[in-house]
């Protein structure tokens, strides 16, 4: 039994991470913000104080998770299945956090094991919790050990036209820019490496798609105000290639918004999306 | 007499500057390099060691120049007139330089003063000279003091079709990315600030146009090999707006190449260009 179901609840070593205004600008450009979003892409535009895209939580947070305690598995077969962020306040333009991580759940899904990794980050300047990241990793080939399957919760989208829809183009060099925010996996840049992984060319980072989607939600539902953006979750359902178009469809119900992101062919690339907002 | 012609020869305090592989990647993306130029835009592509675009000398170098000794002038009326770089070796992927600067010349051009600022940078790892930057600043309104006019050297382009021509598109958000390499002047990002300066919208950094042009010369004349790129000089003749197209026309004569950069309307934006190469 290579994964260890008894690892649930185990904690990792806390880790610290700091960032600067420049990191926030680079992240915003990496997920497609531009001249229409100067609050996120500049720090010195008159009457436009710099702010931080809420989804930057995924590159700042996630630390302190005890990957080594999950058991043994082949990292090359690991997929990023789902991602949730919960924000307890607006992310400052620069700062430092301490992140504490733990293994939240391990489920036997048959074809693989599903591992939920939770990381909570505290703003060291205020001592207050800033955000919580929950990442679900799917370990292909590590299921079938007779463990519990876990809850299966999916929902159907409302049977009406979306209340809001925003379309963004990613660029051919999008992944080259996004990777400067941290994830240098050559799957996103080296054509030879991508071919070995079975892709025709390098694929976009899932978390870059997540960032584009979060921008659409911010502008489509939260009036462009990061302080109103409370949580965002959903599942990665298909890789995106740099240069593809992303259309985010949103259905609002009170302080919650269900959403889905599709590519230009109508394929769903991010599914089962739920945003909560103020 | 606000500028001081006797300042010629005065030196500034030496200054140091270090850079990382990430800085070099960010610079390359800022001047439009992408998925076709992975040597400049990635550090971990198989069989493709990272290299540095020669024109990155303009963001790393130029230090140590005694601006305060030129005399008094209105910086808002200063134009970047011309720029020359001379490379004595290939720029390392990361490193640290010490730059020593001096005032090379001050000329009375009537409508303004032309000031030549020279900065020589030494690679601290090897102790050897790495590059020399020569920047010509044009101080509008500071001429007419009865000083020498200086040499007037211009050349005509060869009377034949270009030997090589490369066309690049700049992007609407090009300046937002380029500015992360250092020059945060809001003229390049804040629409209100740009309007106050008489521009319909923020203009591209002249040195970003310089970088696009240098890439064209590198690929068009030097076979993409930075070690063959020896020097590049020319004059800024018209502002470029982000989103405009740049066409670089090249005429090769031995180890020298004359060049010119035009926008999509055929206006010359960078003129009197001379590249030397090996």
Coordinates of C-alpha atoms in Angstrom, one line a residue:
Chain A
X1 CA 0.0 0.0 0.0
X2 CA 2.0 2.9 -1.3
X3 CA -0.2 5.7 0.0
X4 CA -0.8 5.8 3.7
X5 CA -4.5 6.5 4.6
X6 CA -3.5 6.9 8.2
X7 CA -1.6 10.0 7.2
X8 CA -4.8 12.1 7.4
X9 CA -4.4 14.8 9.9
X10 CA -0.6 14.9 9.8
X11 CA 1.0 18.3 9.7
X12 CA 4.1 19.6 8.0
X13 CA 6.7 22.1 9.0
X14 CA 5.4 25.7 8.9
X15 CA 7.0 27.6 6.0
X16 CA 7.4 31.4 5.4
X17 CA 7.0 33.3 2.2
X18 CA 7.3 37.0 1.5
X19 CA 6.4 38.9 -1.6
X20 CA 6.8 42.4 -3.1
X21 CA 4.6 44.7 -5.1
X22 CA 6.6 43.6 -8.2
X23 CA 5.6 40.0 -7.6
X24 CA 2.0 41.0 -7.5
X25 CA 2.3 43.0 -10.8
X26 CA 4.1 40.0 -12.5
X27 CA 1.4 37.6 -11.3
X28 CA -1.4 39.9 -12.6
X29 CA 0.3 40.1 -16.0
X30 CA 0.8 36.3 -16.0
X31 CA -3.0 35.7 -15.7
X32 CA -3.8 38.2 -18.4
X33 CA -4.5 41.5 -16.6
X34 CA -3.5 44.4 -18.8
X35 CA -4.1 48.1 -19.5
X36 CA -7.8 47.8 -18.5
X37 CA -6.8 46.7 -15.0
X38 CA -4.2 49.2 -13.9
X39 CA -4.9 48.7 -10.2
X40 CA -3.5 45.2 -10.6
X41 CA -0.8 45.9 -13.2
X42 CA 0.7 49.2 -12.0
X43 CA 1.8 50.6 -8.6
X44 CA 1.9 54.3 -9.6
X45 CA -1.2 55.2 -11.6
X46 CA -2.8 58.4 -10.2
X47 CA -5.9 57.8 -8.0
X48 CA -5.5 54.0 -8.6
X49 CA -3.8 52.4 -5.6
X50 CA -2.3 49.0 -6.4
X51 CA -4.3 46.0 -5.4
X52 CA -3.7 42.2 -5.6
X53 CA -5.7 39.7 -7.5
X54 CA -7.4 37.3 -5.0
X55 CA -6.2 34.2 -6.9
X56 CA -2.6 35.2 -6.1
X57 CA -3.3 33.2 -3.0
X58 CA -2.5 30.1 -5.0
X59 CA 1.1 31.1 -5.7
X60 CA 1.7 32.6 -2.2
X61 CA 0.0 30.0 -0.1
X62 CA -0.1 26.2 -0.1
X63 CA 3.1 26.0 2.0
X64 CA 3.8 23.7 4.9
X65 CA 2.1 20.7 3.4
X66 CA 3.7 17.3 4.4
X67 CA 4.0 15.8 0.9
X68 CA 6.5 13.3 2.3
X69 CA 3.9 11.8 4.7
X70 CA 1.4 10.9 2.0
X71 CA 3.3 7.7 1.3
X72 CA 5.2 6.7 -1.8
X73 CA 3.8 7.6 -5.2
X74 CA 5.0 8.5 -8.7
X75 CA 4.9 12.3 -8.9
X76 CA 4.8 12.1 -12.7
X77 CA 1.3 10.5 -12.4
X78 CA 0.0 13.1 -10.0
X79 CA -2.7 15.4 -11.4
X80 CA -3.9 18.7 -9.9
X81 CA -7.6 17.7 -9.5
X82 CA -9.2 20.6 -7.7
X83 CA -8.3 23.9 -6.0
X84 CA -10.1 26.0 -3.4
X85 CA -9.1 29.3 -1.9
X86 CA -10.8 31.0 1.0
X87 CA -9.8 34.6 1.7
X88 CA -10.2 36.2 5.1
X89 CA -9.1 39.6 4.0
X90 CA -7.6 41.4 1.0
X91 CA -4.1 40.3 0.1
X92 CA -1.6 43.1 0.8
X93 CA 0.5 44.5 -2.0
X94 CA 3.6 43.2 -0.2
X95 CA 4.0 41.2 2.9
X96 CA 5.1 37.9 4.5
X97 CA 3.0 34.9 5.6
X98 CA 3.5 31.8 7.6
X99 CA 1.7 28.8 6.2
X100 CA 0.8 25.6 8.1
X101 CA -0.2 22.6 6.1
X102 CA -1.9 19.3 6.8
X103 CA -3.3 16.3 5.0
X104 CA -7.1 16.8 5.1
X105 CA -8.2 13.6 3.5
X106 CA -7.1 10.6 1.5
X107 CA -9.8 8.7 -0.5
X108 CA -9.6 5.5 -2.6
X109 CA -11.1 6.4 -5.9
X110 CA -10.3 3.1 -7.5
X111 CA -8.1 4.3 -10.4
X112 CA -6.2 6.4 -8.1
X113 CA -6.1 8.0 -4.7
X114 CA -7.5 11.5 -4.0
X115 CA -5.5 13.5 -1.5
X116 CA -6.7 16.7 0.0
X117 CA -4.0 19.1 1.2
X118 CA -4.9 22.1 3.3
X119 CA -2.7 25.0 4.0
X120 CA -3.6 28.0 6.2
X121 CA -1.6 31.2 5.9
X122 CA -1.2 33.9 8.5
X123 CA -0.2 37.5 7.7
X124 CA 2.9 38.0 9.9
X125 CA 2.3 41.8 9.9
X126 CA -1.1 41.5 11.6
X127 CA -1.0 38.0 13.1
X128 CA -4.4 37.3 11.5
X129 CA -5.3 34.4 9.1
X130 CA -5.1 35.7 5.5
X131 CA -6.2 32.7 3.4
X132 CA -6.6 29.0 3.3
X133 CA -5.7 26.9 0.3
X134 CA -7.2 23.4 -0.3
X135 CA -5.6 21.5 -3.1
X136 CA -6.8 18.1 -4.2
X137 CA -4.1 15.9 -5.8
X138 CA -5.2 12.9 -7.8
X139 CA -2.5 10.1 -7.6
X140 CA -3.1 7.9 -10.6
X141 CA -2.5 4.2 -10.0
X142 CA -2.5 4.6 -6.2
X143 CA -6.2 3.6 -5.6
X144 CA -7.8 0.2 -5.2
X145 CA -6.5 -0.6 -1.8
X146 CA -9.9 -1.1 -0.3
X147 CA -10.2 2.3 1.4
X148 CA -13.2 4.6 1.6
X149 CA -14.3 6.3 -1.6
X150 CA -15.3 9.6 0.1
X151 CA -18.2 11.8 -0.7
X152 CA -19.2 12.3 -4.3
X153 CA -20.6 15.8 -4.5
X154 CA -21.3 17.3 -7.9
X155 CA -24.0 19.7 -8.9
X156 CA -25.8 20.6 -12.1
X157 CA -25.6 24.1 -13.4
X158 CA -28.8 26.2 -13.4
X159 CA -31.1 25.5 -16.3
X160 CA -30.9 29.1 -17.6
X161 CA -28.6 31.2 -19.7
X162 CA -25.6 32.5 -17.7
X163 CA -26.1 35.7 -15.8
X164 CA -22.7 36.9 -16.9
X165 CA -20.1 35.6 -19.4
X166 CA -16.6 36.9 -20.0
X167 CA -14.2 35.7 -22.6
X168 CA -10.4 36.1 -22.4
X169 CA -7.7 35.2 -24.9
X170 CA -4.6 33.5 -23.5
X171 CA -1.4 34.2 -25.5
X172 CA 1.0 31.8 -27.1
X173 CA 3.7 32.9 -24.6
X174 CA 1.3 33.0 -21.6
X175 CA 2.9 30.1 -19.8
X176 CA 6.4 31.7 -20.3
X177 CA 5.2 34.7 -18.4
X178 CA 3.1 32.8 -15.8
X179 CA 5.9 30.5 -14.9
X180 CA 7.9 33.5 -13.6
X181 CA 5.5 33.5 -10.7
X182 CA 7.0 30.3 -9.5
X183 CA 6.1 27.0 -11.2
X184 CA 8.9 26.3 -13.6
X185 CA 7.8 22.7 -14.6
X186 CA 9.1 22.3 -18.2
X187 CA 5.7 20.7 -19.1
X188 CA 4.6 24.3 -19.6
X189 CA 7.6 25.5 -21.7
X190 CA 9.8 22.7 -23.2
X191 CA 8.2 21.2 -26.3
X192 CA 10.2 18.0 -26.0
X193 CA 9.3 17.5 -22.4
X194 CA 5.6 18.1 -23.2
X195 CA 5.7 15.5 -26.0
X196 CA 7.1 13.0 -23.6
X197 CA 4.1 13.7 -21.4
X198 CA 1.8 13.0 -24.3
X199 CA 1.0 16.6 -25.2
X200 CA 1.3 18.1 -28.7
X201 CA 3.0 21.1 -27.2
X202 CA 3.5 22.7 -23.7
X203 CA 0.3 23.2 -21.8
X204 CA -0.8 26.1 -19.8
X205 CA -0.5 25.9 -16.0
X206 CA -3.8 24.8 -14.5
X207 CA -3.4 27.6 -12.0
X208 CA -3.0 30.1 -14.8
X209 CA -6.4 29.0 -16.1
X210 CA -7.5 29.4 -12.5
X211 CA -6.2 32.9 -12.4
X212 CA -7.9 33.9 -15.7
X213 CA -11.1 32.4 -14.3
X214 CA -10.7 34.3 -11.0
X215 CA -10.2 37.6 -12.9
X216 CA -13.5 36.9 -14.8
X217 CA -15.3 36.3 -11.5
X218 CA -13.8 39.4 -9.9
X219 CA -14.9 41.6 -12.7
X220 CA -18.1 39.8 -13.6
X221 CA -19.5 39.3 -10.1
X222 CA -17.5 41.3 -7.6
X223 CA -17.4 44.7 -9.4
X224 CA -13.6 44.4 -9.7
X225 CA -13.2 44.7 -5.9
X226 CA -10.9 42.1 -4.4
X227 CA -12.4 42.8 -0.9
X228 CA -15.7 41.3 -2.1
X229 CA -14.1 38.0 -3.3
X230 CA -14.4 35.4 -0.5
X231 CA -13.8 31.9 -1.9
X232 CA -13.4 30.1 -5.2
X233 CA -13.3 26.4 -5.9
X234 CA -13.6 24.0 -8.7
X235 CA -12.1 21.1 -10.6
X236 CA -9.6 21.0 -13.5
X237 CA -11.2 19.0 -16.2
X238 CA -9.1 19.5 -19.4
X239 CA -5.6 21.0 -20.1
X240 CA -5.5 24.4 -21.9
X241 CA -3.0 25.2 -24.5
X242 CA -1.4 28.6 -24.5
X243 CA -3.2 30.7 -27.2
X244 CA -6.6 29.2 -26.5
X245 CA -9.6 31.3 -25.5
X246 CA -11.3 30.9 -22.2
X247 CA -15.0 31.7 -21.6
X248 CA -16.2 31.9 -18.1
X249 CA -19.9 31.5 -17.6
X250 CA -21.4 32.7 -14.3
X251 CA -24.8 32.0 -12.6
X252 CA -25.4 34.1 -9.5
X253 CA -27.6 33.1 -6.6
X254 CA -27.4 35.6 -3.7
X255 CA -23.8 35.7 -2.4
X256 CA -22.9 32.6 -4.4
X257 CA -22.0 32.1 -8.0
X258 CA -21.7 28.9 -9.8
X259 CA -19.4 29.0 -12.8
X260 CA -17.7 27.0 -15.5
X261 CA -14.8 27.8 -17.9
X262 CA -14.7 26.5 -21.4
X263 CA -12.2 26.7 -24.3
X264 CA -13.0 28.0 -27.8
X265 CA -14.3 24.5 -28.8
X266 CA -16.8 24.4 -26.0
X267 CA -14.8 21.9 -23.9
X268 CA -15.1 22.4 -20.2
X269 CA -11.6 23.1 -18.8
X270 CA -12.6 24.1 -15.3
X271 CA -15.8 22.6 -13.8
X272 CA -18.0 22.5 -10.7
X273 CA -17.0 26.1 -9.9
X274 CA -18.4 27.9 -6.8
X275 CA -17.5 31.5 -5.9
X276 CA -18.7 33.1 -2.7
X277 CA -18.6 36.9 -2.5
X278 CA -19.8 39.8 -0.4
Chain B
X1 CA 23.5 79.2 -18.3
X2 CA 21.8 76.3 -16.7
X3 CA 23.8 73.5 -18.3
X4 CA 27.5 73.5 -17.5
X5 CA 29.7 72.9 -20.6
X6 CA 32.7 72.6 -18.4
X7 CA 31.2 69.4 -16.8
X8 CA 32.6 67.3 -19.8
X9 CA 34.9 64.7 -18.3
X10 CA 33.4 64.7 -14.8
X11 CA 32.8 61.3 -13.3
X12 CA 30.1 60.0 -11.0
X13 CA 30.3 57.6 -8.1
X14 CA 30.7 54.0 -9.3
X15 CA 27.5 51.9 -8.8
X16 CA 26.9 48.2 -8.5
X17 CA 24.1 46.2 -9.9
X18 CA 23.4 42.5 -9.7
X19 CA 20.9 40.4 -11.7
X20 CA 19.4 36.9 -11.7
X21 CA 18.4 34.4 -14.3
X22 CA 14.8 35.5 -13.7
X23 CA 15.6 39.1 -14.5
X24 CA 17.0 38.0 -17.8
X25 CA 13.9 36.0 -18.6
X26 CA 11.6 38.9 -17.7
X27 CA 13.6 41.3 -19.8
X28 CA 13.4 38.9 -22.8
X29 CA 9.6 38.6 -22.5
X30 CA 9.4 42.4 -22.1
X31 CA 11.0 43.0 -25.5
X32 CA 8.8 40.4 -27.2
X33 CA 10.8 37.1 -27.1
X34 CA 8.5 34.1 -26.8
X35 CA 8.1 30.5 -27.6
X36 CA 10.4 30.7 -30.6
X37 CA 13.3 32.0 -28.4
X38 CA 13.4 29.5 -25.5
X39 CA 17.1 30.1 -25.0
X40 CA 16.2 33.6 -23.9
X41 CA 12.8 32.9 -22.2
X42 CA 13.5 29.7 -20.3
X43 CA 16.3 28.4 -18.1
X44 CA 15.4 24.6 -18.1
X45 CA 14.6 23.6 -21.7
X46 CA 16.6 20.5 -22.6
X47 CA 19.7 21.1 -24.8
X48 CA 18.9 24.8 -24.7
X49 CA 21.1 26.6 -22.2
X50 CA 19.7 30.0 -21.1
X51 CA 21.4 33.0 -22.8
X52 CA 20.9 36.7 -22.4
X53 CA 19.7 39.2 -25.1
X54 CA 22.6 41.6 -25.8
X55 CA 20.3 44.6 -25.4
X56 CA 19.8 43.8 -21.8
X57 CA 22.9 45.9 -21.3
X58 CA 20.7 49.0 -21.4
X59 CA 18.8 47.9 -18.3
X60 CA 21.8 46.6 -16.4
X61 CA 24.3 49.2 -17.4
X62 CA 24.3 53.0 -17.5
X63 CA 25.1 53.4 -13.9
X64 CA 27.5 55.8 -12.2
X65 CA 26.7 58.7 -14.5
X66 CA 26.9 62.1 -12.7
X67 CA 23.5 63.5 -13.8
X68 CA 23.8 66.1 -11.0
X69 CA 26.9 67.6 -12.5
X70 CA 25.3 68.5 -15.9
X71 CA 23.9 71.6 -14.4
X72 CA 20.2 72.5 -13.8
X73 CA 17.6 71.5 -16.4
X74 CA 14.0 70.5 -16.5
X75 CA 13.9 66.7 -16.5
X76 CA 10.4 66.8 -18.0
X77 CA 11.9 68.3 -21.1
X78 CA 14.6 65.7 -21.4
X79 CA 14.4 63.3 -24.4
X80 CA 16.3 60.1 -24.9
X81 CA 18.0 61.0 -28.1
X82 CA 20.3 58.2 -28.9
X83 CA 21.7 55.0 -27.4
X84 CA 24.8 52.9 -28.1
X85 CA 25.9 49.7 -26.5
X86 CA 29.3 48.0 -27.0
X87 CA 29.6 44.5 -25.7
X88 CA 33.0 43.0 -24.8
X89 CA 31.7 39.6 -24.1
X90 CA 28.4 37.7 -23.7
X91 CA 26.3 38.9 -20.8
X92 CA 26.1 36.1 -18.2
X93 CA 22.7 34.7 -17.1
X94 CA 23.3 36.1 -13.6
X95 CA 26.0 38.3 -12.2
X96 CA 27.0 41.6 -10.7
X97 CA 28.7 44.6 -12.4
X98 CA 30.3 47.8 -11.3
X99 CA 29.6 50.7 -13.5
X100 CA 31.6 53.9 -13.8
X101 CA 30.1 56.8 -15.6
X102 CA 31.2 60.2 -17.0
X103 CA 30.0 63.1 -19.0
X104 CA 31.4 62.5 -22.5
X105 CA 30.2 65.6 -24.3
X106 CA 27.9 68.6 -24.1
X107 CA 26.9 70.3 -27.3
X108 CA 24.8 73.4 -28.0
X109 CA 22.2 72.4 -30.6
X110 CA 20.3 75.7 -30.5
X111 CA 16.9 74.4 -29.5
X112 CA 18.5 72.4 -26.8
X113 CA 21.7 70.9 -25.3
X114 CA 22.8 67.5 -26.3
X115 CA 24.6 65.6 -23.5
X116 CA 26.5 62.4 -24.0
X117 CA 26.7 60.1 -21.0
X118 CA 29.1 57.2 -21.0
X119 CA 29.0 54.3 -18.5
X120 CA 31.4 51.4 -18.5
X121 CA 30.5 48.2 -16.7
X122 CA 32.9 45.6 -15.3
X123 CA 31.9 42.0 -14.6
X124 CA 32.8 41.6 -10.9
X125 CA 33.2 37.8 -11.3
X126 CA 36.0 38.2 -13.9
X127 CA 37.2 41.7 -13.4
X128 CA 36.9 42.3 -17.1
X129 CA 34.9 45.0 -18.9
X130 CA 31.5 43.6 -20.0
X131 CA 29.9 46.5 -21.8
X132 CA 29.8 50.2 -22.4
X133 CA 26.6 52.3 -22.6
X134 CA 26.5 55.6 -24.3
X135 CA 23.3 57.5 -23.9
X136 CA 22.6 60.8 -25.6
X137 CA 20.1 63.0 -23.7
X138 CA 18.6 66.0 -25.5
X139 CA 17.7 68.8 -23.0
X140 CA 15.0 70.9 -24.7
X141 CA 15.3 74.6 -24.0
X142 CA 18.8 74.4 -22.7
X143 CA 20.7 75.3 -25.9
X144 CA 21.5 78.7 -27.4
X145 CA 24.2 79.6 -24.9
X146 CA 26.8 80.1 -27.7
X147 CA 28.5 76.7 -27.2
X148 CA 30.0 74.4 -29.9
X149 CA 27.4 72.6 -32.0
X150 CA 29.4 69.4 -32.2
X151 CA 29.8 67.0 -35.1
X152 CA 26.8 66.4 -37.3
X153 CA 27.2 62.9 -38.6
X154 CA 24.4 61.3 -40.4
X155 CA 24.4 58.7 -43.2
X156 CA 22.1 57.7 -46.0
X157 CA 20.9 54.1 -46.1
X158 CA 22.1 52.0 -49.1
X159 CA 20.2 52.6 -52.3
X160 CA 19.0 49.0 -52.5
X161 CA 16.3 46.8 -51.0
X162 CA 17.1 45.6 -47.4
X163 CA 19.1 42.4 -47.2
X164 CA 16.9 41.3 -44.3
X165 CA 13.7 42.5 -42.8
X166 CA 11.9 41.3 -39.7
X167 CA 8.5 42.5 -38.4
X168 CA 7.3 42.2 -34.8
X169 CA 4.1 43.1 -33.2
X170 CA 4.2 44.8 -29.9
X171 CA 1.3 44.2 -27.6
X172 CA -1.2 46.6 -26.0
X173 CA 0.2 45.6 -22.6
X174 CA 3.9 45.6 -23.8
X175 CA 4.9 48.5 -21.7
X176 CA 3.3 47.0 -18.5
X177 CA 5.6 44.1 -18.9
X178 CA 8.7 45.9 -20.0
X179 CA 8.5 48.4 -17.0
X180 CA 9.1 45.5 -14.6
X181 CA 12.7 45.5 -15.9
X182 CA 13.1 48.8 -14.2
X183 CA 11.8 52.0 -15.8
X184 CA 8.5 52.7 -13.9
X185 CA 7.9 56.2 -15.5
X186 CA 4.1 56.5 -15.6
X187 CA 4.4 58.0 -19.1
X188 CA 4.4 54.4 -20.1
X189 CA 1.4 53.2 -18.1
X190 CA -0.8 56.0 -16.7
X191 CA -3.2 57.4 -19.3
X192 CA -3.7 60.6 -17.4
X193 CA 0.0 61.2 -17.0
X194 CA 0.6 60.5 -20.7
X195 CA -2.1 63.0 -21.7
X196 CA -0.4 65.6 -19.6
X197 CA 2.7 64.9 -21.6
X198 CA 0.8 65.5 -24.9
X199 CA 0.3 61.8 -25.9
X200 CA -3.1 60.3 -26.7
X201 CA -2.2 57.3 -24.5
X202 CA 0.9 55.8 -22.7
X203 CA 3.8 55.4 -25.1
X204 CA 6.2 52.4 -25.2
X205 CA 9.6 52.8 -23.6
X206 CA 12.2 53.9 -26.2
X207 CA 14.4 51.2 -24.8
X208 CA 11.7 48.6 -25.4
X209 CA 11.7 49.5 -29.1
X210 CA 15.5 49.3 -28.8
X211 CA 15.1 45.7 -27.4
X212 CA 12.7 44.6 -30.2
X213 CA 15.1 46.1 -32.7
X214 CA 18.1 44.3 -31.1
X215 CA 16.2 41.0 -31.3
X216 CA 15.6 41.5 -35.0
X217 CA 19.3 42.3 -35.5
X218 CA 20.3 39.3 -33.4
X219 CA 18.2 36.9 -35.4
X220 CA 18.4 38.6 -38.8
X221 CA 22.2 39.1 -38.8
X222 CA 23.9 37.3 -36.0
X223 CA 22.2 33.9 -36.4
X224 CA 20.6 34.2 -33.0
X225 CA 24.0 34.0 -31.3
X226 CA 24.5 36.8 -28.7
X227 CA 28.3 36.2 -28.8
X228 CA 28.4 37.6 -32.3
X229 CA 26.6 40.8 -31.4
X230 CA 29.2 43.5 -30.8
X231 CA 27.6 46.9 -30.8
X232 CA 24.4 48.6 -31.6
X233 CA 23.6 52.3 -31.9
X234 CA 21.0 54.6 -33.3
X235 CA 18.6 57.5 -32.7
X236 CA 15.1 57.5 -31.4
X237 CA 13.0 59.4 -33.9
X238 CA 9.4 58.9 -33.0
X239 CA 7.5 57.5 -30.1
X240 CA 5.9 54.0 -30.5
X241 CA 2.5 53.2 -29.0
X242 CA 2.0 49.8 -27.4
X243 CA 0.3 47.6 -29.9
X244 CA 2.0 49.0 -32.9
X245 CA 4.1 46.9 -35.4
X246 CA 7.8 47.3 -35.8
X247 CA 9.6 46.5 -39.0
X248 CA 13.4 46.4 -38.8
X249 CA 15.2 46.7 -42.2
X250 CA 18.8 45.7 -42.4
X251 CA 21.6 46.3 -44.9
X252 CA 24.7 44.2 -44.3
X253 CA 28.2 45.3 -45.4
X254 CA 30.9 43.0 -44.1
X255 CA 30.8 43.0 -40.3
X256 CA 28.6 46.0 -40.1
X257 CA 24.9 46.4 -40.6
X258 CA 23.0 49.6 -41.1
X259 CA 19.4 49.4 -40.0
X260 CA 16.2 51.4 -39.5
X261 CA 13.0 50.6 -37.6
X262 CA 9.6 51.7 -38.8
X263 CA 6.1 51.5 -37.5
X264 CA 3.1 50.1 -39.4
X265 CA 2.5 53.5 -41.1
X266 CA 6.0 53.6 -42.4
X267 CA 7.2 56.2 -40.0
X268 CA 10.8 55.8 -38.9
X269 CA 10.9 55.3 -35.1
X270 CA 14.6 54.4 -34.7
X271 CA 17.0 55.8 -37.2
X272 CA 20.7 56.0 -38.2
X273 CA 21.2 52.5 -36.9
X274 CA 24.6 50.7 -37.0
X275 CA 25.2 47.2 -35.7
X276 CA 28.7 45.6 -35.7
X277 CA 28.9 41.9 -35.4
X278 CA 31.3 39.0 -35.7

